[in-house]
mmCIF file of C-alpha atoms in Angstrom:
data_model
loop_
_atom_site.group_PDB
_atom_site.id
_atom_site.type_symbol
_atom_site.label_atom_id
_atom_site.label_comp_id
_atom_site.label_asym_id
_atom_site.label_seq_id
_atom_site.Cartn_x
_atom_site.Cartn_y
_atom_site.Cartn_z
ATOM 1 C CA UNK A 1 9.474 169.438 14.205
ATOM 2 C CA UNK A 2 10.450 170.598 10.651
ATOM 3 C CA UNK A 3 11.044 168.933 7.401
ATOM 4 C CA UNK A 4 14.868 169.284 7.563
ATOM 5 C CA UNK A 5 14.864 167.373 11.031
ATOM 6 C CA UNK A 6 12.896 164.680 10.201
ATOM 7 C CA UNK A 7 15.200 163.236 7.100
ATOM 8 C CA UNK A 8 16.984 160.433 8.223
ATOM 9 C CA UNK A 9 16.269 160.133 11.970
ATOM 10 C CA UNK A 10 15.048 156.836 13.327
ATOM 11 C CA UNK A 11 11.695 155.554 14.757
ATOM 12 C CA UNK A 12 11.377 152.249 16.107
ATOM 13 C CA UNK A 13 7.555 150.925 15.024
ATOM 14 C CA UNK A 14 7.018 147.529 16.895
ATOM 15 C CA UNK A 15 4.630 144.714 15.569
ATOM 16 C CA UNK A 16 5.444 145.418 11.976
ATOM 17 C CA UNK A 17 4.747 142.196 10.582
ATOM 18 C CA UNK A 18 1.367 142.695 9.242
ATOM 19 C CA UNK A 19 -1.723 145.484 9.280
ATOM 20 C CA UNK A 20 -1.343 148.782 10.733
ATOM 21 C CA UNK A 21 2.412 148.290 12.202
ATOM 22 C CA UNK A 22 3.522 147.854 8.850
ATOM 23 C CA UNK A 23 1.541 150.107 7.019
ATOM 24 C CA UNK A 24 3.133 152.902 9.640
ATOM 25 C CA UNK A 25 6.641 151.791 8.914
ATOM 26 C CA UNK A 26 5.844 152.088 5.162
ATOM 27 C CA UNK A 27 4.288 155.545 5.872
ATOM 28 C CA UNK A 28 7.318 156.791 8.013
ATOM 29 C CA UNK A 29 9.571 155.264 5.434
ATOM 30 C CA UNK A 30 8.059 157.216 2.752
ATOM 31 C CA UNK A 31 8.306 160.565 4.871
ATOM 32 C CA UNK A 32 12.295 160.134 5.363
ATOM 33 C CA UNK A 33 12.645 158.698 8.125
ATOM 34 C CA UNK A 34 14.949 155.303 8.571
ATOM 35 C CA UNK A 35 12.409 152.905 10.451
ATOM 36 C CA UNK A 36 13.711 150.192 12.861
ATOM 37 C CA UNK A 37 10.583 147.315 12.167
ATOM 38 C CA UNK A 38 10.234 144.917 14.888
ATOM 39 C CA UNK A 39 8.747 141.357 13.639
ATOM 40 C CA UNK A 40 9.063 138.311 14.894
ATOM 41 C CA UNK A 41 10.034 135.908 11.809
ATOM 42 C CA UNK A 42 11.993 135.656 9.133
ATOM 43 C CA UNK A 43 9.758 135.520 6.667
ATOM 44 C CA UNK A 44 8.347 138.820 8.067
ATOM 45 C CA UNK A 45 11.165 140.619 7.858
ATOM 46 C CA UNK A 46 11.734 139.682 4.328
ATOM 47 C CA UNK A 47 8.377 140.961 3.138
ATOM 48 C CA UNK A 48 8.582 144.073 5.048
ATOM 49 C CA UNK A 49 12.109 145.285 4.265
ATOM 50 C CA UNK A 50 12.809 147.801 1.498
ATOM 51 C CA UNK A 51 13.766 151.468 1.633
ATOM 52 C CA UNK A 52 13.770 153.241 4.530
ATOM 53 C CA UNK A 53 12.673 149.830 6.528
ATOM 54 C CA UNK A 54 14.988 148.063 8.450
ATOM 55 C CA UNK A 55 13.596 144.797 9.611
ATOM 56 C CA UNK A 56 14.645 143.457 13.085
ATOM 57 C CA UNK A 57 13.620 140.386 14.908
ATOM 58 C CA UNK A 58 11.943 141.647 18.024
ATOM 59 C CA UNK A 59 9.509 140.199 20.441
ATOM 60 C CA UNK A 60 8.814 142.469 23.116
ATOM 61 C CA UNK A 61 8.740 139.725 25.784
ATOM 62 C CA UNK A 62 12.172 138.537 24.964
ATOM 63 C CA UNK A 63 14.470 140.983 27.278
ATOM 64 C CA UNK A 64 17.737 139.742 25.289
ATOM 65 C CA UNK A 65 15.158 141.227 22.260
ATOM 66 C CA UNK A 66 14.607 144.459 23.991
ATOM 67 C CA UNK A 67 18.463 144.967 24.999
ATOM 68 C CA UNK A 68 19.312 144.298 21.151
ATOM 69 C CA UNK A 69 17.234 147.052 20.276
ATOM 70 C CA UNK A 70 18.210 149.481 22.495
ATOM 71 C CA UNK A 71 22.176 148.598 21.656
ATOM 72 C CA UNK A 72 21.130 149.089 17.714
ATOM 73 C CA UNK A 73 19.707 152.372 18.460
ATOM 74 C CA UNK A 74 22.331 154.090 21.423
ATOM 75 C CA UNK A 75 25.199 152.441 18.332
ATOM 76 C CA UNK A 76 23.251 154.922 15.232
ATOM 77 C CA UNK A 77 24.586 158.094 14.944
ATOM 78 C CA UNK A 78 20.891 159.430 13.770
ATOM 79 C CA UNK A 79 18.503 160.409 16.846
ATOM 80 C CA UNK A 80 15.841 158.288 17.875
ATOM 81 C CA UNK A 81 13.191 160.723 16.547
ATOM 82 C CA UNK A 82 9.890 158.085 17.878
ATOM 83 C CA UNK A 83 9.278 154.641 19.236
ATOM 84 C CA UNK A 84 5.683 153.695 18.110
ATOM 85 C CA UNK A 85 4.391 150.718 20.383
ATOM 86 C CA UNK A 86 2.382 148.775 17.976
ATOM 87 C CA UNK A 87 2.333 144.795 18.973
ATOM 88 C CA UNK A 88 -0.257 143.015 20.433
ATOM 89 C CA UNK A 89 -2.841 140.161 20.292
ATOM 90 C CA UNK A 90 -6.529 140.674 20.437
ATOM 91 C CA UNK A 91 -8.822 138.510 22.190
ATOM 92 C CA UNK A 92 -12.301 137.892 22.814
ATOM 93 C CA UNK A 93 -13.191 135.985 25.823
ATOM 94 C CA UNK A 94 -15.429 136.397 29.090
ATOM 95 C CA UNK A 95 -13.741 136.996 31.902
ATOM 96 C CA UNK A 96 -14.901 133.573 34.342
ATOM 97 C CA UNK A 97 -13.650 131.655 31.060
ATOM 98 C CA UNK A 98 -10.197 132.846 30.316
ATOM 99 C CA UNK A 99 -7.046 130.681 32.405
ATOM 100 C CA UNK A 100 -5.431 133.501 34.483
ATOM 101 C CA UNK A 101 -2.185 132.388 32.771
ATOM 102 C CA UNK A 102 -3.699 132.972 29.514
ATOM 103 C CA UNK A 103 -4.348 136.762 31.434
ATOM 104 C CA UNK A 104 -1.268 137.142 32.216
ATOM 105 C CA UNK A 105 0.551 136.108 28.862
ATOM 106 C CA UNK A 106 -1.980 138.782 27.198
ATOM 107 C CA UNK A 107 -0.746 141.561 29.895
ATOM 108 C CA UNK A 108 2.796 140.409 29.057
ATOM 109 C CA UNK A 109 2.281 141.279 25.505
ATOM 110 C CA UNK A 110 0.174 143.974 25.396
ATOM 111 C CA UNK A 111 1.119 146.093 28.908
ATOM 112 C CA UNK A 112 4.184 144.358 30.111
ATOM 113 C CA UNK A 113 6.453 144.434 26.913
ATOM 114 C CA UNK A 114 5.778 147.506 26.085
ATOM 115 C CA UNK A 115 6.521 149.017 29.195
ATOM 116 C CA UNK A 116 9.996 147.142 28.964
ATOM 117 C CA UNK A 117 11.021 148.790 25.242
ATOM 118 C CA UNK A 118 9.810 151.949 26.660
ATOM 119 C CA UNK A 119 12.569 151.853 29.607
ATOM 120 C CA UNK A 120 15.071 150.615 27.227
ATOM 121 C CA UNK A 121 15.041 153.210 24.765
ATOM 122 C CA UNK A 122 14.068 156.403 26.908
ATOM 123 C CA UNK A 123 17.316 157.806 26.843
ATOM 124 C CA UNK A 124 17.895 157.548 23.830
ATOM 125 C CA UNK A 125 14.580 159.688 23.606
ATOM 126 C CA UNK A 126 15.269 162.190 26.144
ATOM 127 C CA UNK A 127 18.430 162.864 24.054
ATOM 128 C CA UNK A 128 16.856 163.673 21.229
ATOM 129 C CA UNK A 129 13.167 165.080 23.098
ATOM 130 C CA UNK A 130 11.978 162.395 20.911
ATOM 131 C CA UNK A 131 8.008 161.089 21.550
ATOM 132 C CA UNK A 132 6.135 157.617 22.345
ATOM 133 C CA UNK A 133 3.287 157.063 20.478
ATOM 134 C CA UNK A 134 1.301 154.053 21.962
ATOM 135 C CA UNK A 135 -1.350 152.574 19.924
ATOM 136 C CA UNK A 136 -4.191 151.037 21.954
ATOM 137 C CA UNK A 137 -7.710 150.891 20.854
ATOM 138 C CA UNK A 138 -11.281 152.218 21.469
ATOM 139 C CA UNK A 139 -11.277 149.213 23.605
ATOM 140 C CA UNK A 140 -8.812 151.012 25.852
ATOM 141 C CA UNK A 141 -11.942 153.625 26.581
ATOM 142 C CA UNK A 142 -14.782 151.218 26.165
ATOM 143 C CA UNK A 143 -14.780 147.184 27.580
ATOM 144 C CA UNK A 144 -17.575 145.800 25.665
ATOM 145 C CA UNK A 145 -18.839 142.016 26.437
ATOM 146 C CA UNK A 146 -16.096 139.262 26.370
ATOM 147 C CA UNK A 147 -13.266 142.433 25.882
ATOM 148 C CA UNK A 148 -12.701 142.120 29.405
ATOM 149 C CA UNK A 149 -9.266 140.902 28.918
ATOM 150 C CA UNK A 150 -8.150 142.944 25.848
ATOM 151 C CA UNK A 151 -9.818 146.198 27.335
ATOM 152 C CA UNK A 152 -8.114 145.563 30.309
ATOM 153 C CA UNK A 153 -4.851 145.501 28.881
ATOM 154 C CA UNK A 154 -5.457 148.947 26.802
ATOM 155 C CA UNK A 155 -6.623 150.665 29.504
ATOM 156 C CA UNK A 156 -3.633 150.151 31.731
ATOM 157 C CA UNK A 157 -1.924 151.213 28.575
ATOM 158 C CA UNK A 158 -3.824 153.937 28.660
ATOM 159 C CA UNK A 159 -3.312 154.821 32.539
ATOM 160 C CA UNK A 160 0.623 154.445 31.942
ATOM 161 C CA UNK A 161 0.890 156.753 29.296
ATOM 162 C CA UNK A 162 -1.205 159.589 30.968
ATOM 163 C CA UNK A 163 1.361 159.142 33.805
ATOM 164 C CA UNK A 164 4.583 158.548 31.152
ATOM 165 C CA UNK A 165 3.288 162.036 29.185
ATOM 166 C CA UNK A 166 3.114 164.104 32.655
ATOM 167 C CA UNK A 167 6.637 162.570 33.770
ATOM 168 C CA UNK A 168 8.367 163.474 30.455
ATOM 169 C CA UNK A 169 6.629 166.734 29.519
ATOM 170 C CA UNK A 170 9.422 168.609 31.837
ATOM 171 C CA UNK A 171 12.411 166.508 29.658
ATOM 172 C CA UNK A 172 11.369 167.465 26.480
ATOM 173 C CA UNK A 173 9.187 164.031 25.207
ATOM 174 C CA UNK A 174 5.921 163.231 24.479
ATOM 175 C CA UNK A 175 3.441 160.997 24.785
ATOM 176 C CA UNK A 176 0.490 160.115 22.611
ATOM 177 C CA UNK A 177 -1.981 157.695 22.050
ATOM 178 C CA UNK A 178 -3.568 156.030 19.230
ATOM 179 C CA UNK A 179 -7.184 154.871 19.466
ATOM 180 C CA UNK A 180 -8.402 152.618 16.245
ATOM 181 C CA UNK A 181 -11.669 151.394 15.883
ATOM 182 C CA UNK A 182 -12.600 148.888 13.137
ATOM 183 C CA UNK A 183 -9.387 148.807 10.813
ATOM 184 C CA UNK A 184 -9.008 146.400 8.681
ATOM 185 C CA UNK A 185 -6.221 144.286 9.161
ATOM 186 C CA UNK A 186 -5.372 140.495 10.239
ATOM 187 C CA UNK A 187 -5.760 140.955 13.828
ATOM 188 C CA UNK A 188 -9.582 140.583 14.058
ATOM 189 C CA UNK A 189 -9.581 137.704 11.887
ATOM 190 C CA UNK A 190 -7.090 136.185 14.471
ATOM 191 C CA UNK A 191 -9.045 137.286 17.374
ATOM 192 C CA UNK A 192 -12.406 135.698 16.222
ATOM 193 C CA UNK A 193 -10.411 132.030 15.378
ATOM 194 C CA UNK A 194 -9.264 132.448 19.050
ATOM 195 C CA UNK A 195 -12.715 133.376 20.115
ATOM 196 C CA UNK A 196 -13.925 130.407 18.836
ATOM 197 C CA UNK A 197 -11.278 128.211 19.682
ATOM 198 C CA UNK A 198 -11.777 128.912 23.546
ATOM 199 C CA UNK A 199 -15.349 129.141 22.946
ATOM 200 C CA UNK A 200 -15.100 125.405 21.836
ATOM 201 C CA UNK A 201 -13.240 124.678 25.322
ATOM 202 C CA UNK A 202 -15.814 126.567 27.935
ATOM 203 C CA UNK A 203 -17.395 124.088 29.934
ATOM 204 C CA UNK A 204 -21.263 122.918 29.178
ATOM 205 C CA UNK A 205 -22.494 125.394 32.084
ATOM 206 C CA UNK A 206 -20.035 127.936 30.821
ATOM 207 C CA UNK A 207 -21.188 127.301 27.052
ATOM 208 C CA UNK A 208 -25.065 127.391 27.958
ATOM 209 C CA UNK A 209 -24.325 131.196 29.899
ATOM 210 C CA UNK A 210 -22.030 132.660 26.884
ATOM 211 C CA UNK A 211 -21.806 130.571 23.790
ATOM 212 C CA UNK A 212 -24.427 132.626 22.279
ATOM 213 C CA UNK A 213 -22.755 136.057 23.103
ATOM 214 C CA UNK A 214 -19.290 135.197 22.029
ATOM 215 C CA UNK A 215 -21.451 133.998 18.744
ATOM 216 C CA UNK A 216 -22.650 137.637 18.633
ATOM 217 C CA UNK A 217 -19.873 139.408 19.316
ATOM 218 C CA UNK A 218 -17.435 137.554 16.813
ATOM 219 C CA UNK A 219 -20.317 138.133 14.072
ATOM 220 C CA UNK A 220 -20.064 141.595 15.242
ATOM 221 C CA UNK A 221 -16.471 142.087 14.805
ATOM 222 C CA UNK A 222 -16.705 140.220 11.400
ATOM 223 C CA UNK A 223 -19.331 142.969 10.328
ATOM 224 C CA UNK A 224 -17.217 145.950 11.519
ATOM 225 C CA UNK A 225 -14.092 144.519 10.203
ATOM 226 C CA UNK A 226 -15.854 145.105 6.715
ATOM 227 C CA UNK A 227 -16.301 148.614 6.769
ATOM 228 C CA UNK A 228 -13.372 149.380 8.608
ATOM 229 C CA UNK A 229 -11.064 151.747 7.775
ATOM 230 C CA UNK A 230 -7.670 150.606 5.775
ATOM 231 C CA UNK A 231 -4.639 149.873 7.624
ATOM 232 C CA UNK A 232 -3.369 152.809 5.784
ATOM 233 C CA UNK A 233 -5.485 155.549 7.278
ATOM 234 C CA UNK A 234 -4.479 154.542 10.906
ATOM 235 C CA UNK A 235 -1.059 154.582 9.333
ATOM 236 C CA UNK A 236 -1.608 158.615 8.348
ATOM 237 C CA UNK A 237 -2.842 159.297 11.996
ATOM 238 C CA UNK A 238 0.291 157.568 13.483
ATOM 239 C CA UNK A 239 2.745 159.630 11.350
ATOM 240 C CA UNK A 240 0.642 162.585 12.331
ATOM 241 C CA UNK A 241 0.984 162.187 15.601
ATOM 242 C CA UNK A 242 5.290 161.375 15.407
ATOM 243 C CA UNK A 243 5.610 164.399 13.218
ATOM 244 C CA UNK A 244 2.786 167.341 14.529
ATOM 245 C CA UNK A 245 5.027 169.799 16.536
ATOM 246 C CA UNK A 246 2.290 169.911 19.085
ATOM 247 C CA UNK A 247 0.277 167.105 18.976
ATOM 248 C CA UNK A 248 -3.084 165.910 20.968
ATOM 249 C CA UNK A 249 -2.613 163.251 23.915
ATOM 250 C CA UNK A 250 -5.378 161.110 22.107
ATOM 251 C CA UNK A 251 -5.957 160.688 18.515
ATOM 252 C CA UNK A 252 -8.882 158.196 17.459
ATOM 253 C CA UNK A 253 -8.617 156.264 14.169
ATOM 254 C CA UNK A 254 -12.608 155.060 12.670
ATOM 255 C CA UNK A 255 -16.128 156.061 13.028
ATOM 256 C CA UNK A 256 -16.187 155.031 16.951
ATOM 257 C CA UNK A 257 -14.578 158.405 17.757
ATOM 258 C CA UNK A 258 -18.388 159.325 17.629
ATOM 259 C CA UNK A 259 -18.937 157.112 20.685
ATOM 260 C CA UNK A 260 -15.764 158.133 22.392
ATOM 261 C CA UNK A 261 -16.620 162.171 22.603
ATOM 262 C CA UNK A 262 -20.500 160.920 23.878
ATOM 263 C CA UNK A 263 -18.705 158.849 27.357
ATOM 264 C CA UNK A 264 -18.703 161.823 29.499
ATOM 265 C CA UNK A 265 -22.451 162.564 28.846
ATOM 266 C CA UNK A 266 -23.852 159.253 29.086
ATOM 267 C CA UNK A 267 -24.261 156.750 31.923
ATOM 268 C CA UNK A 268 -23.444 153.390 33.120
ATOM 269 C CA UNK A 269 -26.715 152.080 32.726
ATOM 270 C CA UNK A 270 -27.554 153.746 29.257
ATOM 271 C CA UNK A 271 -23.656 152.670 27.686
ATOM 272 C CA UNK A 272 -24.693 148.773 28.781
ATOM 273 C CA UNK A 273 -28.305 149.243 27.315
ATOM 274 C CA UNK A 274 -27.007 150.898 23.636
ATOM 275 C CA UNK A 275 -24.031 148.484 23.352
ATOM 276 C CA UNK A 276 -26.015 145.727 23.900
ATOM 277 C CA UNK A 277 -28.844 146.965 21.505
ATOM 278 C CA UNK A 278 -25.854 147.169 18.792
ATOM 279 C CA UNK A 279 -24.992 143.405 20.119
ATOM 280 C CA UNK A 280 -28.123 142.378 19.511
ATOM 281 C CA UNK A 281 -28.707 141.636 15.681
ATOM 282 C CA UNK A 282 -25.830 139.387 15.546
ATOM 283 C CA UNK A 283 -27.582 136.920 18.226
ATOM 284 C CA UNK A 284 -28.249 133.400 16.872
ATOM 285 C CA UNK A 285 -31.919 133.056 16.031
ATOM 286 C CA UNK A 286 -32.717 130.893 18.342
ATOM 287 C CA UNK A 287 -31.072 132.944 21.027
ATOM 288 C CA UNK A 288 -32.823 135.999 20.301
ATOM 289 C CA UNK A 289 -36.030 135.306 22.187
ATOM 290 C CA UNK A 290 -34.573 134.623 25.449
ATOM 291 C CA UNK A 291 -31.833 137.484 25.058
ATOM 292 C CA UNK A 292 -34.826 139.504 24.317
ATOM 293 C CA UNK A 293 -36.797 138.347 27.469
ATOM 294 C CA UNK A 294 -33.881 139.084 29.629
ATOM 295 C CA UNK A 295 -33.575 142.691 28.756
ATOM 296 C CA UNK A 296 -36.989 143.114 30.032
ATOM 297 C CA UNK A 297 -36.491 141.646 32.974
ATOM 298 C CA UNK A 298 -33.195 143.203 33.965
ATOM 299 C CA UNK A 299 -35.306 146.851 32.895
ATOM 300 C CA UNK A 300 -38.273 145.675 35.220
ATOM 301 C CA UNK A 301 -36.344 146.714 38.045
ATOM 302 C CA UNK A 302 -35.951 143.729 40.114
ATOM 303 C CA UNK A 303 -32.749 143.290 42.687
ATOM 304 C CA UNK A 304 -31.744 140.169 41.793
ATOM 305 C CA UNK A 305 -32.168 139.732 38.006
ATOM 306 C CA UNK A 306 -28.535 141.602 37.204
ATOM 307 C CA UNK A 307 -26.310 138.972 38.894
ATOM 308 C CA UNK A 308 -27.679 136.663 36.700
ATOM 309 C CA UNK A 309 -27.702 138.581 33.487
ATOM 310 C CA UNK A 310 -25.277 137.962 30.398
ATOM 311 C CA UNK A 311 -24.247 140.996 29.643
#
């Protein structure tokens, strides 16, 4: 892909609103290319459009959404050169406490729309041997505690674009995927208010078996969040990976790349035992004894002390 080819052409960057969607759409804009920014308000639109951004209102649930798009791009006489699959909501939540409708709106968004904008504008792409870039996360790779739900989402993502890449590589398109780590943006703030919000709904049993890991974990995320990279270096990789003539199936934005390239060579039982060392400094104080005595006895061995442990 060359210089000359780039100018102009269009890429559709969903989730634009805020954070790394719009940095990307800025970044794109800036390289040439006209960018199609899905948001889902007004008032989003209006902050995000300038040159080289057109704002539209798109939610990728909404199929009368979805069909706009794909009439806005089939009516542009510029090829559709990527679609970037940005939107989504992050969550923290343990699995036994999380409604199964709640699952299933968070599979709608994160899996389910996607997969719909994807079949809408493929032609369009196979016209022009354009690419998909889908960003998921390290959580896609990794399911930490209480990412049960969120992980799950990204690695189905994760599944359908190693099928999507091998099904298109004969017409011309590709596939990649996006991996961030700690970027700071909005989206963890959101996720820990909605961590805590649930976490104030779990039932006393429920509250007594996770209320101090879902304390952890948020403090965790809050920590990360800190030194995170900006929304603008995920933006870079994104732009990399629309505009590299041959580009990697994976990139991964942040310092957890580290702990992607070590999951081949380490197992089950040492992953769970070094996450939740990481986990374990953010434990309330008063929960740190009896987090502490667990870990001994689920490392003493003894059949029936994992069913029963936390993590």
């Amino acid at each position: 892909m060359t210089a000359s080819t780039e100018l102009g052409e269009l890429v559709v960057v969903t989730g634009a609103s805020t954070g790394i969607g719009a940095a990307t759409a800025r970044e794109l804009a800036g390289r040439g290319f006209h960018v199609l920014a899905g948001v889902r308000r007004e008032r989003d639109a209006d902050a995000i459009g300038g040159p080289g951004v057109e704002p539209l209102i798109l939610d990728i649930t909404h199929s009368g959404h979805v069909h706009a798009l794909a009439t806005r791009v089939a009516d542009d006489h510029r090829a559709l050169r990527a679609l970037v699959n940005n939107a989504g909501i992050g969550v923290n939540v343990p699995v036994e406490t999380f409604a199964i409708e709640k699952w299933r709106e968070l599979f709608d968004v994160n899996l389910f729309g996607h997969v719909a904008v994807i079949q809408a504008l493929l032609p369009a792409l196979i016209c022009s041997k354009g690419r998909v870039v889908n960003i998921s996360s390290v959580g896609g790779r990794v399911a930490m505690a209480t990412y049960g739900p969120y992980a799950g989402t990204k690695f189905a993502l994760e599944a359908v674009s190693d099928s999507l890449r091998r099904e298109l590589a004969p017409s011309g398109v590709g596939v990649v995927v996006i991996e961030p780590g700690a970027v700071r943006t909005e989206m963890p703030g959101r996720a820990i208010a909605t961590a805590n919000e649930l976490a104030s709904a779990m039932t006393p049993e429920q509250g007594q078996r996770y209320g101090a890991l879902v304390h952890a974990v948020t403090a965790q995320t809050a920590s990360h969040t800190e030194w995170g990279l900006p929304a603008e270096a995920a933006a870079k990789v994104i732009a990399k990976a629309v505009t590299a003539r041959r580009p990697r199936a994976r990139y991964t934005v942040g310092r957890e790349g580290a702990l992607i390239r070590l999951l081949p060579f380490v197992p089950d039982w040492a992953l769970d035992r070094l996450l939740a060392m990481a986990l374990r400094p953010y434990y309330p104080a008063h929960a740190q004894r009896s987090h502490d005595d667990g870990s001994r006895f689920r490392r003493s061995g003894t059949g029936d002390a994992v069913p029963g442990a936390r993590q």
